[in-house]
Amino acid sequence: MGSIETEKKTIVGWAARDPSGFLSPYTYTLRDTGPEDVLIKILYCGVCHTDIHQSKNHLGMSNYPMVPGHEVVGEVMEVGSTVTKYKTGDLVGVGVLVGSCRDCYPCKSNIEQYCAKRIWSYNDVYTDGKPTQGGFAESMVVDQKFVVGIPEGLAPEQAAPLLCAGLTVYSPLRHFGLMRSGLRGGILGLGGVGHMGVKIAKAMGHHVTVISSSDRKREEAMEHLGADAYLVSSDAEEMQRAVDSMDYILDTVPVHHPLEPYLALLRVDGRLVMMGVIGTPMQFVSPMVMLGRKSITGTFIGSMDETAEMLEFCKDKEITSKIEMVKMDYVNKALERLEKNDVRYRFVVDVAGSKLHD
């Protein structure tokens, strides 16, 4: 009862057919549910900047039809015969990945997000040779390794953005030993990832400065998100006063921008952590890092272990995402608005409450 391993299911998702990125209903068949797999009825799915990059082929690697969505929260409907972690009725999440090789150094070190053979939750090919499709759909079949339980007390619609935006900021803070209280951090860019950066860093006891190109988001950052300071990057005097004042900066900006003004803000041994997907080369002069033993580093989402830990952290600290809930028939408008940064701060699609069919 509650397990299935052979039956195929035909479902509806909203897919892009070409680089216009326009999504519309698309009928497809889920891959076979294997012994280690979980069939999930999707309840909610967050909307991420990556959904724009992929659906519009900004990175030149898109395959169509493509159902985006990688901030998935749903209910377990069926489990494979050897699944031990989940049972029917459990509330679970699925993030950016649905597979890895299991044999390489990253996989054996439980940092499977760095596996060279990682399998993306959409716009990729699964081990059975079939395309993976994401969370803007009725259901998904996912290996239990890449499913995470949603802690009791964490609202499912709130949990969805944590699976990408929340994890993306939590993982580097944890890995680089930046979780202790009293640190001074900067959050560059106040979008979906940036707003989670403010909340999580504040919950760790950090002094948090939001860095933005204009004064427009000052009230939001200070009064609504609880930042300690706000720095306008276009104000040369303000930037000069902030030189050598930060232990780290989480750079969430997903478009090309200069690095040197922000490297100057770091103290000795400070870290600039890149987390925006940027398709053009970045540059800096080497003395900017040499003369302060500073680091420019990258980070990519987080591991499954970190995902579970981050969700518990957010539950314990009562951290929520600031979301705007929409139905699937609004998703194209939501993507259009997201591209213009016209959302505070994350769209979440009420998938189960939407009419997915024509």
Coordinates of C-alpha atoms in Angstrom, one line a residue:
M1 CA 0.0 0.0 0.0
G2 CA 1.5 3.4 -1.0
S3 CA 4.3 1.9 -3.1
I4 CA 4.5 1.6 -6.8
E5 CA 7.3 0.7 -9.2
T6 CA 6.0 0.2 -12.7
E7 CA 3.0 2.3 -13.4
K8 CA 3.6 5.4 -15.6
K9 CA 1.6 8.6 -15.0
T10 CA 0.6 11.3 -17.5
I11 CA 0.6 14.7 -16.0
V12 CA 0.3 18.4 -17.0
G13 CA 3.0 21.0 -16.5
W14 CA 3.6 24.5 -17.8
A15 CA 6.5 24.4 -20.3
A16 CA 8.5 26.8 -22.5
R17 CA 8.6 25.6 -26.1
D18 CA 11.3 28.1 -27.4
P19 CA 13.6 30.9 -26.2
S20 CA 10.7 33.3 -25.9
G21 CA 10.3 31.6 -22.5
F22 CA 6.5 31.7 -22.7
L23 CA 5.0 28.9 -20.6
S24 CA 1.8 27.1 -21.5
P25 CA 0.2 23.7 -20.6
Y26 CA 2.2 20.7 -21.7
T27 CA 1.2 17.0 -21.2
Y28 CA 4.0 14.5 -20.6
T29 CA 4.7 11.2 -18.9
L30 CA 6.6 10.8 -15.6
R31 CA 9.5 8.4 -15.6
D32 CA 9.0 5.0 -14.0
T33 CA 8.9 5.1 -10.2
G34 CA 11.7 2.9 -9.0
P35 CA 12.5 1.2 -5.7
E36 CA 14.3 4.3 -4.3
D37 CA 11.8 6.8 -5.7
V38 CA 9.1 9.0 -4.3
L39 CA 6.1 10.3 -6.2
I40 CA 5.3 13.8 -5.0
K41 CA 2.1 15.8 -5.6
I42 CA 3.3 19.4 -6.0
L43 CA 1.6 21.9 -3.8
Y44 CA 3.8 25.0 -4.2
C45 CA 6.8 26.0 -6.3
G46 CA 8.9 29.1 -5.9
V47 CA 10.0 31.2 -9.0
C48 CA 13.7 31.8 -9.3
H49 CA 15.9 34.0 -11.6
T50 CA 17.3 30.7 -13.0
D51 CA 13.9 29.9 -14.4
I52 CA 14.2 32.9 -16.6
H53 CA 17.8 32.1 -17.6
Q54 CA 16.8 28.5 -18.5
S55 CA 13.5 29.1 -20.2
K56 CA 14.9 31.9 -22.4
N57 CA 18.1 30.1 -23.2
H58 CA 20.3 32.8 -21.7
L59 CA 23.1 30.3 -21.0
G60 CA 22.8 28.6 -24.5
M61 CA 22.0 25.2 -23.1
S62 CA 18.2 25.0 -23.1
N63 CA 16.2 22.1 -24.4
Y64 CA 12.5 22.3 -25.1
P65 CA 9.8 21.6 -24.1
M66 CA 11.0 22.6 -20.6
V67 CA 9.0 22.7 -17.4
P68 CA 10.9 25.0 -15.0
G69 CA 10.7 25.2 -11.2
H70 CA 13.2 24.0 -8.6
E71 CA 11.8 25.3 -5.3
V72 CA 9.2 22.5 -4.9
V73 CA 7.2 21.6 -1.9
G74 CA 4.6 18.8 -2.1
E75 CA 3.0 15.7 -0.5
V76 CA 4.3 12.2 -0.9
M77 CA 1.7 10.1 -2.7
E78 CA 3.6 6.9 -3.3
V79 CA 7.0 5.4 -2.4
G80 CA 9.2 2.7 -3.9
S81 CA 9.7 -0.6 -2.1
T82 CA 13.1 0.3 -0.6
V83 CA 12.3 3.9 0.4
T84 CA 13.0 4.3 4.1
K85 CA 13.1 8.1 4.6
Y86 CA 9.6 9.0 3.6
K87 CA 6.0 7.7 3.7
T88 CA 2.7 8.6 2.1
G89 CA 1.4 11.8 3.4
D90 CA 4.8 13.4 4.3
L91 CA 5.4 17.0 3.4
V92 CA 8.7 17.2 1.4
G93 CA 10.8 19.5 -0.7
V94 CA 12.8 19.1 -3.9
G95 CA 15.5 21.7 -4.9
V96 CA 17.8 22.3 -7.8
L97 CA 19.2 18.7 -8.1
V98 CA 17.6 15.3 -8.6
G99 CA 20.6 13.1 -9.1
S100 CA 24.4 12.7 -9.0
C101 CA 27.0 9.9 -9.6
R102 CA 27.3 8.8 -6.0
D103 CA 31.0 7.8 -6.6
C104 CA 33.1 10.9 -6.9
Y105 CA 34.8 12.9 -4.2
P106 CA 32.0 15.4 -3.8
C107 CA 29.3 12.7 -3.6
K108 CA 31.3 10.7 -1.1
S109 CA 31.9 13.9 0.9
N110 CA 28.1 14.6 1.0
I111 CA 28.6 17.8 -1.1
E112 CA 26.8 16.2 -4.1
Q113 CA 26.0 19.7 -5.5
Y114 CA 29.6 19.8 -6.8
C115 CA 29.4 16.4 -8.6
A116 CA 30.4 16.8 -12.2
K117 CA 27.6 14.5 -13.2
R118 CA 24.9 16.2 -11.2
I119 CA 21.4 16.0 -12.7
W120 CA 19.3 19.2 -12.6
S121 CA 15.7 19.0 -11.6
Y122 CA 14.8 20.3 -15.1
N123 CA 16.5 20.9 -18.5
D124 CA 18.6 17.8 -18.0
V125 CA 18.6 14.1 -18.9
Y126 CA 17.9 11.5 -16.2
T127 CA 19.7 8.2 -15.9
D128 CA 16.9 6.6 -18.0
G129 CA 17.7 8.9 -20.9
K130 CA 14.5 10.9 -20.5
P131 CA 14.3 14.7 -19.9
T132 CA 13.9 16.0 -16.4
Q133 CA 11.0 18.4 -15.8
G134 CA 10.5 20.8 -12.9
G135 CA 8.0 21.9 -10.4
F136 CA 5.5 24.0 -12.5
A137 CA 3.6 20.7 -12.8
E138 CA 1.2 18.4 -11.0
S139 CA 3.8 15.8 -9.9
M140 CA 7.4 14.7 -9.8
V141 CA 9.2 11.4 -9.3
V142 CA 12.4 11.9 -7.3
D143 CA 15.0 9.7 -5.8
Q144 CA 14.7 9.8 -2.0
K145 CA 18.3 11.0 -1.7
F146 CA 17.3 14.3 -3.3
V147 CA 14.1 14.8 -1.3
V148 CA 14.1 16.6 2.0
G149 CA 11.5 16.6 4.8
I150 CA 9.8 19.9 5.6
P151 CA 9.9 20.3 9.4
E152 CA 6.6 20.5 11.2
G153 CA 5.7 24.1 12.0
L154 CA 7.2 25.5 8.8
A155 CA 4.5 26.6 6.4
P156 CA 4.9 24.8 3.0
E157 CA 4.5 27.9 0.9
Q158 CA 7.2 29.6 3.1
A159 CA 9.5 26.6 2.8
A160 CA 9.6 26.7 -1.1
P161 CA 11.9 29.6 -1.5
L162 CA 14.2 28.4 1.2
L163 CA 15.1 25.4 -0.9
C164 CA 17.1 27.6 -3.3
A165 CA 17.4 31.2 -2.0
G166 CA 17.7 30.2 1.7
L167 CA 20.1 27.4 1.0
T168 CA 22.3 29.5 -1.3
V169 CA 23.1 31.9 1.5
Y170 CA 23.1 29.4 4.4
S171 CA 25.7 27.0 2.8
P172 CA 28.6 29.5 2.4
L173 CA 28.1 31.0 5.9
R174 CA 28.3 27.5 7.3
H175 CA 31.1 26.2 5.1
F176 CA 33.4 29.2 5.6
G177 CA 32.9 29.3 9.4
L178 CA 30.8 32.5 9.3
M179 CA 28.0 31.4 11.6
R180 CA 29.4 32.8 14.8
S181 CA 27.7 35.9 16.2
G182 CA 29.4 39.3 16.1
L183 CA 30.6 39.2 12.5
R184 CA 30.0 42.1 10.2
G185 CA 28.5 41.1 6.8
G186 CA 27.4 42.8 3.6
I187 CA 24.5 41.7 1.4
L188 CA 25.0 43.0 -2.1
G189 CA 21.6 43.1 -3.9
L190 CA 18.2 42.8 -2.2
G191 CA 16.3 40.4 -4.4
G192 CA 15.0 36.9 -3.6
V193 CA 18.4 35.6 -2.4
G194 CA 19.5 38.9 -0.9
H195 CA 16.5 39.2 1.4
M196 CA 17.1 35.7 2.7
G197 CA 20.7 36.6 3.3
V198 CA 19.7 39.5 5.5
K199 CA 17.3 37.3 7.5
I200 CA 19.6 34.4 8.0
A201 CA 22.7 36.5 8.8
K202 CA 20.7 38.5 11.3
A203 CA 19.5 35.3 12.9
M204 CA 23.1 34.3 13.3
G205 CA 23.8 37.4 15.3
H206 CA 25.6 39.4 12.5
H207 CA 25.8 43.1 11.9
V208 CA 24.3 43.3 8.4
T209 CA 24.7 46.0 5.9
V210 CA 22.6 45.9 2.7
I211 CA 24.5 47.3 -0.3
S212 CA 22.4 48.6 -3.2
S213 CA 22.9 50.8 -6.2
S214 CA 20.3 53.4 -5.1
D215 CA 18.5 54.6 -2.0
R216 CA 15.2 53.0 -3.2
K217 CA 15.2 50.0 -0.9
R218 CA 16.6 51.6 2.2
E219 CA 13.2 51.6 4.1
E220 CA 12.5 48.0 3.1
A221 CA 16.0 46.8 4.2
M222 CA 16.1 48.7 7.5
E223 CA 12.5 48.7 8.7
H224 CA 11.0 45.5 7.2
L225 CA 14.0 43.1 7.0
G226 CA 15.9 44.4 10.0
A227 CA 19.3 45.3 8.4
D228 CA 21.6 47.3 10.6
A229 CA 22.9 49.6 7.9
Y230 CA 22.3 50.5 4.3
L231 CA 25.1 51.5 1.8
V232 CA 24.4 53.1 -1.6
S233 CA 27.2 51.8 -3.9
S234 CA 26.9 54.9 -6.2
D235 CA 27.7 57.2 -3.3
A236 CA 31.5 57.5 -3.3
E237 CA 31.7 59.2 0.1
E238 CA 29.5 56.5 1.8
M239 CA 31.6 53.7 0.2
Q240 CA 34.8 55.3 1.3
R241 CA 33.6 55.5 4.9
A242 CA 32.8 51.7 4.8
V243 CA 36.3 50.6 3.6
D244 CA 37.8 47.8 5.6
S245 CA 34.6 47.3 7.6
M246 CA 33.2 43.9 6.7
D247 CA 34.2 40.2 7.3
Y248 CA 32.3 39.0 4.3
I249 CA 30.0 40.1 1.4
L250 CA 27.4 37.8 -0.1
D251 CA 27.2 39.0 -3.7
T252 CA 23.8 38.0 -5.0
V253 CA 23.7 40.3 -8.1
P254 CA 22.9 38.1 -11.2
V255 CA 24.2 40.6 -13.8
H256 CA 27.7 41.9 -14.7
H257 CA 29.0 44.5 -12.2
P258 CA 32.4 45.7 -10.9
L259 CA 34.1 43.8 -8.1
E260 CA 36.7 46.3 -6.9
P261 CA 34.4 48.7 -5.0
Y262 CA 33.2 45.8 -2.9
L263 CA 36.6 44.2 -2.4
A264 CA 37.6 47.5 -0.8
L265 CA 34.9 47.1 1.9
L266 CA 36.4 43.9 3.2
R267 CA 38.7 43.6 6.2
V268 CA 41.9 41.5 6.0
D269 CA 41.0 37.9 5.3
G270 CA 37.5 39.0 4.2
R271 CA 35.5 37.0 1.6
L272 CA 33.5 38.1 -1.4
V273 CA 31.2 35.2 -2.0
M274 CA 29.7 35.1 -5.6
M275 CA 26.3 33.5 -5.9
G276 CA 24.7 35.2 -9.0
V277 CA 24.8 33.4 -12.3
I278 CA 26.7 35.8 -14.7
G279 CA 27.5 34.8 -18.2
T280 CA 30.2 37.4 -18.9
P281 CA 33.8 37.6 -17.5
M282 CA 34.3 39.6 -14.2
Q283 CA 37.5 41.4 -13.6
F284 CA 39.6 43.0 -10.8
V285 CA 43.3 44.1 -10.3
S286 CA 45.2 41.6 -8.2
P287 CA 46.4 44.0 -5.5
M288 CA 42.8 44.4 -4.4
V289 CA 43.0 40.9 -3.0
M290 CA 46.7 40.6 -2.3
L291 CA 47.0 43.6 0.0
G292 CA 44.4 42.3 2.4
R293 CA 44.7 38.5 1.9
K294 CA 41.1 38.7 0.6
S295 CA 39.3 36.0 -1.2
I296 CA 36.8 35.9 -4.1
T297 CA 35.0 32.6 -4.0
G298 CA 31.9 31.0 -5.4
T299 CA 29.1 28.9 -3.9
F300 CA 26.4 26.8 -5.5
I301 CA 23.2 26.0 -3.5
G302 CA 24.1 23.5 -0.8
S303 CA 24.1 19.8 0.0
M304 CA 21.1 17.7 1.0
D305 CA 22.5 17.6 4.6
E306 CA 22.8 21.4 4.6
T307 CA 19.3 21.7 3.2
A308 CA 17.8 19.7 6.1
E309 CA 19.9 21.7 8.6
M310 CA 18.9 25.0 7.0
L311 CA 15.2 24.2 7.2
E312 CA 15.5 23.3 10.9
F313 CA 17.5 26.5 11.5
C314 CA 14.8 28.6 9.8
K315 CA 12.1 26.9 11.8
D316 CA 13.9 27.4 15.1
K317 CA 14.7 31.0 14.3
E318 CA 11.2 31.6 12.9
I319 CA 12.6 32.8 9.6
T320 CA 10.1 33.1 6.7
S321 CA 10.4 34.3 3.1
K322 CA 8.6 37.4 2.0
I323 CA 6.5 36.0 -0.8
E324 CA 3.8 36.9 -3.3
M325 CA 1.5 34.0 -4.0
V326 CA 0.2 33.6 -7.6
K327 CA -1.7 31.0 -9.6
M328 CA -0.2 29.2 -12.6
D329 CA -2.1 31.3 -15.1
Y330 CA -0.1 34.3 -13.8
V331 CA 3.3 32.6 -14.1
N332 CA 4.3 34.4 -17.3
K333 CA 3.5 37.7 -15.8
A334 CA 5.4 36.7 -12.7
L335 CA 8.5 35.9 -14.7
E336 CA 8.2 39.2 -16.6
R337 CA 8.0 41.1 -13.3
L338 CA 10.9 39.1 -11.8
E339 CA 13.1 40.0 -14.8
K340 CA 12.4 43.7 -13.9
N341 CA 13.0 43.0 -10.2
D342 CA 9.3 43.9 -9.5
V343 CA 8.6 41.5 -6.7
R344 CA 9.2 41.6 -2.9
Y345 CA 10.9 39.2 -2.8
R346 CA 9.9 35.8 -4.1
F347 CA 6.9 34.6 -6.2
V348 CA 5.5 31.3 -5.1
V349 CA 3.1 29.5 -7.4
D350 CA 0.1 27.8 -5.7
V351 CA 0.4 24.8 -8.0
A352 CA -2.2 22.6 -6.3
G353 CA -4.7 25.4 -6.3
S354 CA -4.2 26.3 -10.0
K355 CA -6.0 25.1 -13.1
L356 CA -3.1 23.6 -15.1
H357 CA -5.0 22.3 -18.1
D358 CA -6.2 24.4 -21.0

